[in-house]
Amino acid sequence: MHSPVLINKDILSTKNLNKQELLAILKAASCMEKLVTEKGVCPMLTDTLIAFLFLEPSTRTRLSFEAAAERLGAKTISVADAGSSSILKGESLSDMVKVVAGYADCIVLRQSAMGLAETVAGQIAIPLINAGDGHGQHPTQALLDLYTISKELGKLESLKIALVGDLKYGRTVHSLCYALLPFQPEFVFCAPKDLYMPSAITNDLKSKGVCITEVESLEQALQADVLYMTRIQKERFPDQKQYELLKGSFVLKKELVLQQNKDVLILHPLPRVDEIDTHVDELPRAAYFRQAHNGMYVRMALLAMVLGKDIPGL
Ligand code: CP
């Protein structure tokens, strides 16, 4: 079936995606997973060129997008760090994106300024996918998080989701809150005092009827259906002394999970530093590596959908 819902659409924030679009993406990702499992590749973008502009470090997002494009048969061009581009000579991102839009059919962009992806997307005619804009949004991560929750728990509706760690600078949790919004979530926020969820997001969610509880311990956060751990975002701190004070605030241990709630689904966008002890990896519900793997299917779905391709099985 043709997937008209996202054709030529920019993917900038999960705030802009409605429930129908979210469910269509998850369905398309499931089709992509089936196709890759059965055939390895699904060459439906052979007439397409995709530009990857990664001006901030990335492993998962960049490589899963590139793997997605390769499996779809697309041609690609890429900038893997700002230092190898003319940004180093003082070129603006706006100029760079306008130039690249003349070469490609779709741009995937990661850069450090919150809101700038939306600004530059408005200046070009081809779709732009925000692959992380500073401490703003990371919508494709939230979509793969949704896909993972749905696969692991068999549902998305009415879940209690605990978000732990750096809720101030962590763009993945900002996007995940809005991606879950149409599914009647209950949120538990667990963060050091200086790294609370921005009040603009908390107030917005509350104004939409979402129940939010703020807790101070991992024991309390573990009483949820999903425990979403995050890294303290060292690179976003204006003062590294403050980072040193806050790092290690919450460290999840296997024994604590077994003692408090062995059934909790444990997610993390990765990379992790020290907030999940490696022994937690042994638990069957520790799903963060499966979560990263799912990113490729979700990004295959997004690329095919924004470029208006038919997805077999959809
Ligand atoms: N989760 C995530 O965005 O990882 P990378 O920074 O490695 O892309």
CSV table of C-alpha atoms and ligand atoms in Angstrom, one decimal:
chain,number,residue,atom,x,y,z
A,1,MET,CA,0.0,0.0,0.0
A,2,HIS,CA,1.1,3.5,-0.7
A,3,SER,CA,1.9,5.4,2.5
A,4,PRO,CA,0.6,8.9,1.8
A,5,VAL,CA,0.5,10.2,5.4
A,6,LEU,CA,4.1,11.4,5.5
A,7,ILE,CA,4.9,12.1,1.8
A,8,ASN,CA,7.4,15.0,1.6
A,9,LYS,CA,6.9,15.8,5.2
A,10,ASP,CA,9.7,17.0,7.5
A,11,ILE,CA,10.2,14.9,10.6
A,12,LEU,CA,11.2,17.6,13.1
A,13,SER,CA,9.5,16.8,16.4
A,14,THR,CA,7.1,14.1,17.8
A,15,LYS,CA,4.8,17.0,18.7
A,16,ASN,CA,3.9,17.2,15.0
A,17,LEU,CA,2.9,13.6,14.6
A,18,ASN,CA,-0.7,12.5,15.2
A,19,LYS,CA,-1.7,9.0,16.4
A,20,GLN,CA,-2.6,7.9,12.9
A,21,GLU,CA,0.9,8.8,11.6
A,22,LEU,CA,2.6,7.2,14.6
A,23,LEU,CA,0.7,3.9,14.1
A,24,ALA,CA,1.4,4.0,10.3
A,25,ILE,CA,5.2,4.4,11.0
A,26,LEU,CA,5.1,1.5,13.5
A,27,LYS,CA,3.3,-0.7,11.0
A,28,ALA,CA,5.7,0.3,8.2
A,29,ALA,CA,8.7,-0.5,10.5
A,30,SER,CA,7.2,-3.9,11.2
A,31,CYS,CA,6.9,-4.5,7.4
A,32,MET,CA,10.6,-3.4,7.0
A,33,GLU,CA,11.7,-5.8,9.7
A,34,LYS,CA,9.9,-8.7,8.0
A,35,LEU,CA,11.4,-7.8,4.6
A,36,VAL,CA,14.9,-7.6,6.0
A,37,THR,CA,14.5,-10.8,7.9
A,38,GLU,CA,13.2,-12.6,4.8
A,39,LYS,CA,15.2,-11.0,2.0
A,40,GLY,CA,18.0,-8.8,3.6
A,41,VAL,CA,17.3,-5.9,1.3
A,42,CYS,CA,14.3,-4.1,-0.1
A,43,PRO,CA,15.5,-1.9,-3.0
A,44,MET,CA,12.7,0.6,-3.2
A,45,LEU,CA,14.8,3.8,-3.1
A,46,THR,CA,17.1,3.0,-6.0
A,47,ASP,CA,16.2,6.2,-7.7
A,48,THR,CA,16.9,8.3,-4.6
A,49,LEU,CA,19.8,10.1,-3.1
A,50,ILE,CA,19.9,10.8,0.7
A,51,ALA,CA,22.3,13.3,2.4
A,52,PHE,CA,23.4,12.6,6.0
A,53,LEU,CA,24.7,15.7,7.7
A,54,PHE,CA,26.0,14.8,11.2
A,55,LEU,CA,27.6,17.8,12.7
A,56,GLU,CA,27.5,16.3,16.2
A,57,PRO,CA,28.9,12.8,17.2
A,58,SER,CA,26.7,9.8,16.6
A,59,THR,CA,27.0,6.0,16.3
A,60,ARG,CA,23.5,4.6,16.3
A,61,THR,CA,21.6,7.3,14.6
A,62,ARG,CA,24.0,7.8,11.7
A,63,LEU,CA,24.9,4.2,11.1
A,64,SER,CA,21.3,2.9,11.4
A,65,PHE,CA,20.2,5.6,9.0
A,66,GLU,CA,23.0,4.7,6.6
A,67,ALA,CA,22.2,1.0,7.0
A,68,ALA,CA,18.5,1.8,6.4
A,69,ALA,CA,19.4,3.7,3.2
A,70,GLU,CA,21.7,0.9,2.0
A,71,ARG,CA,19.1,-1.8,2.6
A,72,LEU,CA,16.6,0.3,0.6
A,73,GLY,CA,19.0,0.7,-2.3
A,74,ALA,CA,19.4,4.5,-2.0
A,75,LYS,CA,22.5,6.4,-2.9
A,76,THR,CA,24.0,8.4,-0.1
A,77,ILE,CA,26.3,11.4,0.5
A,78,SER,CA,27.4,12.3,4.0
A,79,VAL,CA,29.2,14.7,6.3
A,80,ALA,CA,30.2,12.8,9.4
A,81,ASP,CA,31.5,15.7,11.5
A,82,ALA,CA,31.4,19.5,11.3
A,83,GLY,CA,35.2,19.7,11.2
A,84,SER,CA,35.3,18.1,7.7
A,85,SER,CA,32.8,20.5,6.2
A,86,SER,CA,32.9,24.2,5.3
A,87,ILE,CA,31.1,25.0,8.6
A,88,LEU,CA,34.7,25.1,9.8
A,89,LYS,CA,35.3,28.1,7.5
A,90,GLY,CA,32.3,29.9,8.9
A,91,GLU,CA,29.5,28.8,6.6
A,92,SER,CA,26.1,28.9,8.1
A,93,LEU,CA,24.0,25.8,8.5
A,94,SER,CA,21.3,27.5,6.5
A,95,ASP,CA,23.6,28.0,3.5
A,96,MET,CA,24.9,24.5,3.8
A,97,VAL,CA,21.5,22.9,3.9
A,98,LYS,CA,20.3,25.0,0.9
A,99,VAL,CA,23.2,23.8,-1.1
A,100,VAL,CA,22.9,20.1,-0.2
A,101,ALA,CA,19.1,20.3,-0.9
A,102,GLY,CA,20.2,20.8,-4.6
A,103,TYR,CA,22.1,17.5,-4.5
A,104,ALA,CA,19.7,15.2,-2.6
A,105,ASP,CA,16.1,14.1,-2.3
A,106,CYS,CA,16.1,14.0,1.5
A,107,ILE,CA,18.3,15.4,4.2
A,108,VAL,CA,19.0,13.8,7.6
A,109,LEU,CA,20.5,16.4,10.0
A,110,ARG,CA,22.0,16.3,13.4
A,111,GLN,CA,23.4,19.5,14.9
A,112,SER,CA,23.6,21.2,18.2
A,113,ALA,CA,21.2,24.2,18.1
A,114,MET,CA,17.7,23.6,19.5
A,115,GLY,CA,15.1,24.6,17.0
A,116,LEU,CA,17.5,25.1,14.1
A,117,ALA,CA,16.4,22.0,12.2
A,118,GLU,CA,12.9,23.4,12.0
A,119,THR,CA,14.2,26.8,10.7
A,120,VAL,CA,16.4,25.3,8.0
A,121,ALA,CA,13.7,22.8,7.0
A,122,GLY,CA,11.5,25.8,6.2
A,123,GLN,CA,14.1,27.0,3.7
A,124,ILE,CA,14.2,24.0,1.4
A,125,ALA,CA,11.7,22.0,-0.7
A,126,ILE,CA,12.9,18.5,0.1
A,127,PRO,CA,12.0,16.6,3.3
A,128,LEU,CA,14.3,17.1,6.3
A,129,ILE,CA,14.6,14.6,9.2
A,130,ASN,CA,15.8,15.9,12.5
A,131,ALA,CA,18.3,13.4,13.9
A,132,GLY,CA,18.8,15.4,17.0
A,133,ASP,CA,18.9,19.2,17.6
A,134,GLY,CA,21.0,20.0,20.7
A,135,HIS,CA,18.8,19.5,23.8
A,136,GLY,CA,15.6,19.9,21.8
A,137,GLN,CA,14.1,16.9,20.1
A,138,HIS,CA,15.2,13.5,18.7
A,139,PRO,CA,12.0,12.3,17.0
A,140,THR,CA,13.4,9.2,15.2
A,141,GLN,CA,14.7,7.9,18.5
A,142,ALA,CA,11.3,8.3,20.1
A,143,LEU,CA,9.7,6.4,17.2
A,144,LEU,CA,12.1,3.5,17.7
A,145,ASP,CA,11.4,3.6,21.4
A,146,LEU,CA,7.7,3.3,20.6
A,147,TYR,CA,8.3,0.5,18.2
A,148,THR,CA,10.4,-1.3,20.9
A,149,ILE,CA,7.8,-0.8,23.6
A,150,SER,CA,5.1,-2.1,21.3
A,151,LYS,CA,7.1,-5.2,20.3
A,152,GLU,CA,8.3,-6.0,23.8
A,153,LEU,CA,5.0,-5.4,25.7
A,154,GLY,CA,2.5,-5.9,23.0
A,155,LYS,CA,0.8,-2.6,23.6
A,156,LEU,CA,1.3,1.1,23.9
A,157,GLU,CA,-1.9,2.2,25.7
A,158,SER,CA,-2.1,3.2,29.4
A,159,LEU,CA,1.5,2.4,30.3
A,160,LYS,CA,3.4,3.8,33.3
A,161,ILE,CA,6.7,5.0,32.0
A,162,ALA,CA,9.5,6.1,34.3
A,163,LEU,CA,12.1,8.5,32.8
A,164,VAL,CA,15.3,8.6,34.7
A,165,GLY,CA,18.5,10.7,34.6
A,166,ASP,CA,19.1,13.9,32.6
A,167,LEU,CA,15.6,15.0,31.8
A,168,LYS,CA,16.7,18.6,31.2
A,169,TYR,CA,19.2,18.1,28.4
A,170,GLY,CA,18.1,14.7,27.2
A,171,ARG,CA,16.4,15.3,23.9
A,172,THR,CA,15.2,11.6,23.7
A,173,VAL,CA,12.9,12.0,26.7
A,174,HIS,CA,11.5,15.2,25.4
A,175,SER,CA,10.5,13.5,22.2
A,176,LEU,CA,9.3,10.3,23.9
A,177,CYS,CA,6.9,12.2,26.1
A,178,TYR,CA,5.1,13.6,23.0
A,179,ALA,CA,5.3,10.4,21.1
A,180,LEU,CA,3.5,8.6,23.9
A,181,LEU,CA,1.0,11.3,24.5
A,182,PRO,CA,-1.8,9.9,22.2
A,183,PHE,CA,-1.6,6.6,24.1
A,184,GLN,CA,-2.7,7.8,27.6
A,185,PRO,CA,0.6,7.4,29.4
A,186,GLU,CA,1.3,8.0,33.0
A,187,PHE,CA,4.8,9.4,33.6
A,188,VAL,CA,7.2,9.1,36.5
A,189,PHE,CA,10.1,11.6,36.4
A,190,CYS,CA,13.2,10.8,38.3
A,191,ALA,CA,16.1,13.3,38.0
A,192,PRO,CA,18.7,15.2,40.0
A,193,LYS,CA,17.2,18.5,41.1
A,194,ASP,CA,19.2,20.5,38.5
A,195,LEU,CA,18.2,18.2,35.7
A,196,TYR,CA,14.4,18.2,36.0
A,197,MET,CA,12.3,18.0,32.9
A,198,PRO,CA,11.9,21.5,31.5
A,199,SER,CA,8.8,23.1,33.0
A,200,ALA,CA,7.4,24.0,29.6
A,201,ILE,CA,7.2,20.3,28.8
A,202,THR,CA,5.8,19.2,32.2
A,203,ASN,CA,3.2,22.0,32.2
A,204,ASP,CA,2.2,21.3,28.6
A,205,LEU,CA,1.8,17.6,29.3
A,206,LYS,CA,-0.2,18.3,32.5
A,207,SER,CA,-2.5,20.7,30.6
A,208,LYS,CA,-3.3,17.8,28.3
A,209,GLY,CA,-4.4,15.7,31.2
A,210,VAL,CA,-1.2,13.6,31.7
A,211,CYS,CA,-0.6,12.3,35.2
A,212,ILE,CA,3.1,13.0,36.2
A,213,THR,CA,4.7,12.0,39.4
A,214,GLU,CA,8.2,13.2,40.4
A,215,VAL,CA,10.2,10.7,42.5
A,216,GLU,CA,13.7,10.8,44.0
A,217,SER,CA,14.8,7.2,44.0
A,218,LEU,CA,15.3,4.3,41.5
A,219,GLU,CA,13.3,2.1,43.9
A,220,GLN,CA,10.2,4.3,43.2
A,221,ALA,CA,11.0,4.6,39.5
A,222,LEU,CA,11.1,0.8,39.2
A,223,GLN,CA,7.4,0.5,40.1
A,224,ALA,CA,6.5,1.2,36.4
A,225,ASP,CA,5.9,-0.8,33.2
A,226,VAL,CA,8.9,0.8,31.5
A,227,LEU,CA,12.1,2.2,33.0
A,228,TYR,CA,13.7,4.5,30.5
A,229,MET,CA,17.3,5.3,31.7
A,230,THR,CA,19.3,8.2,30.3
A,231,ARG,CA,22.9,9.4,30.4
A,232,ILE,CA,23.8,12.7,32.1
A,233,GLN,CA,24.6,14.7,29.0
A,234,LYS,CA,28.1,15.9,29.8
A,235,GLU,CA,28.5,17.8,26.5
A,236,ARG,CA,25.5,20.1,27.3
A,237,PHE,CA,26.8,21.5,30.6
A,238,PRO,CA,28.0,25.1,30.5
A,239,ASP,CA,30.0,24.3,33.7
A,240,GLN,CA,31.9,20.9,33.8
A,241,LYS,CA,32.1,21.2,37.6
A,242,GLN,CA,28.4,20.8,37.8
A,243,TYR,CA,28.5,17.7,35.6
A,244,GLU,CA,31.1,16.2,37.9
A,245,LEU,CA,28.8,16.8,40.8
A,246,LEU,CA,25.8,15.2,39.1
A,247,LYS,CA,27.3,12.3,37.2
A,248,GLY,CA,26.6,8.9,38.8
A,249,SER,CA,23.4,10.3,40.4
A,250,PHE,CA,21.4,7.2,39.4
A,251,VAL,CA,23.1,3.8,38.7
A,252,LEU,CA,20.8,0.8,38.0
A,253,LYS,CA,22.0,-2.5,39.4
A,254,LYS,CA,20.7,-6.0,38.5
A,255,GLU,CA,20.0,-6.8,42.2
A,256,LEU,CA,17.8,-3.8,42.6
A,257,VAL,CA,15.8,-4.7,39.5
A,258,LEU,CA,15.3,-8.3,40.8
A,259,GLN,CA,14.4,-7.0,44.2
A,260,GLN,CA,11.9,-4.3,43.1
A,261,ASN,CA,10.4,-5.3,39.8
A,262,LYS,CA,11.9,-8.1,37.6
A,263,ASP,CA,9.1,-7.5,35.0
A,264,VAL,CA,10.0,-3.9,34.2
A,265,LEU,CA,11.1,-3.3,30.6
A,266,ILE,CA,14.4,-1.5,30.7
A,267,LEU,CA,15.2,0.9,27.9
A,268,HIS,CA,18.1,3.3,27.2
A,269,PRO,CA,18.7,5.3,24.0
A,270,LEU,CA,22.4,4.6,24.4
A,271,PRO,CA,25.3,5.4,24.6
A,272,ARG,CA,25.4,4.6,28.3
A,273,VAL,CA,28.2,5.7,30.5
A,274,ASP,CA,27.7,4.3,34.0
A,275,GLU,CA,24.0,4.6,34.7
A,276,ILE,CA,23.2,1.0,33.9
A,277,ASP,CA,25.6,-1.6,35.4
A,278,THR,CA,26.6,-4.1,32.7
A,279,HIS,CA,25.2,-7.0,34.8
A,280,VAL,CA,21.7,-5.6,34.1
A,281,ASP,CA,22.3,-6.7,30.5
A,282,GLU,CA,21.8,-10.3,31.7
A,283,LEU,CA,18.1,-9.6,32.5
A,284,PRO,CA,15.6,-10.8,29.8
A,285,ARG,CA,13.8,-7.5,30.1
A,286,ALA,CA,16.9,-5.4,29.4
A,287,ALA,CA,16.0,-4.4,25.9
A,288,TYR,CA,18.4,-1.5,25.0
A,289,PHE,CA,20.4,-3.4,22.5
A,290,ARG,CA,17.3,-4.7,20.8
A,291,GLN,CA,16.0,-1.1,20.9
A,292,ALA,CA,19.1,0.1,19.0
A,293,HIS,CA,18.6,-2.7,16.5
A,294,ASN,CA,15.0,-1.6,15.9
A,295,GLY,CA,16.3,1.8,14.9
A,296,MET,CA,17.2,0.5,11.5
A,297,TYR,CA,13.7,-0.7,10.7
A,298,VAL,CA,12.0,2.5,11.9
A,299,ARG,CA,14.4,4.6,9.9
A,300,MET,CA,13.9,2.5,6.8
A,301,ALA,CA,10.1,3.1,7.3
A,302,LEU,CA,10.6,6.8,7.7
A,303,LEU,CA,12.8,7.2,4.6
A,304,ALA,CA,10.4,5.2,2.4
A,305,MET,CA,7.4,7.1,3.8
A,306,VAL,CA,8.7,10.7,3.4
A,307,LEU,CA,9.9,9.8,-0.1
A,308,GLY,CA,6.4,8.5,-1.0
A,309,LYS,CA,7.3,4.9,-1.7
A,310,ASP,CA,5.0,1.8,-1.6
A,311,ILE,CA,5.9,-0.4,1.3
A,312,PRO,CA,5.2,-4.1,0.5
A,313,GLY,CA,3.0,-5.7,3.1
A,314,LEU,CA,1.7,-2.3,4.5
B,1,CP,N1,20.7,7.2,20.7
B,1,CP,C1,21.5,8.0,19.9
B,1,CP,O1,21.0,9.0,19.4
B,1,CP,O2,22.7,7.5,19.8
B,1,CP,P1,23.9,8.2,18.9
B,1,CP,O3,24.2,9.5,19.6
B,1,CP,O4,25.0,7.2,19.0
B,1,CP,O5,23.4,8.4,17.5
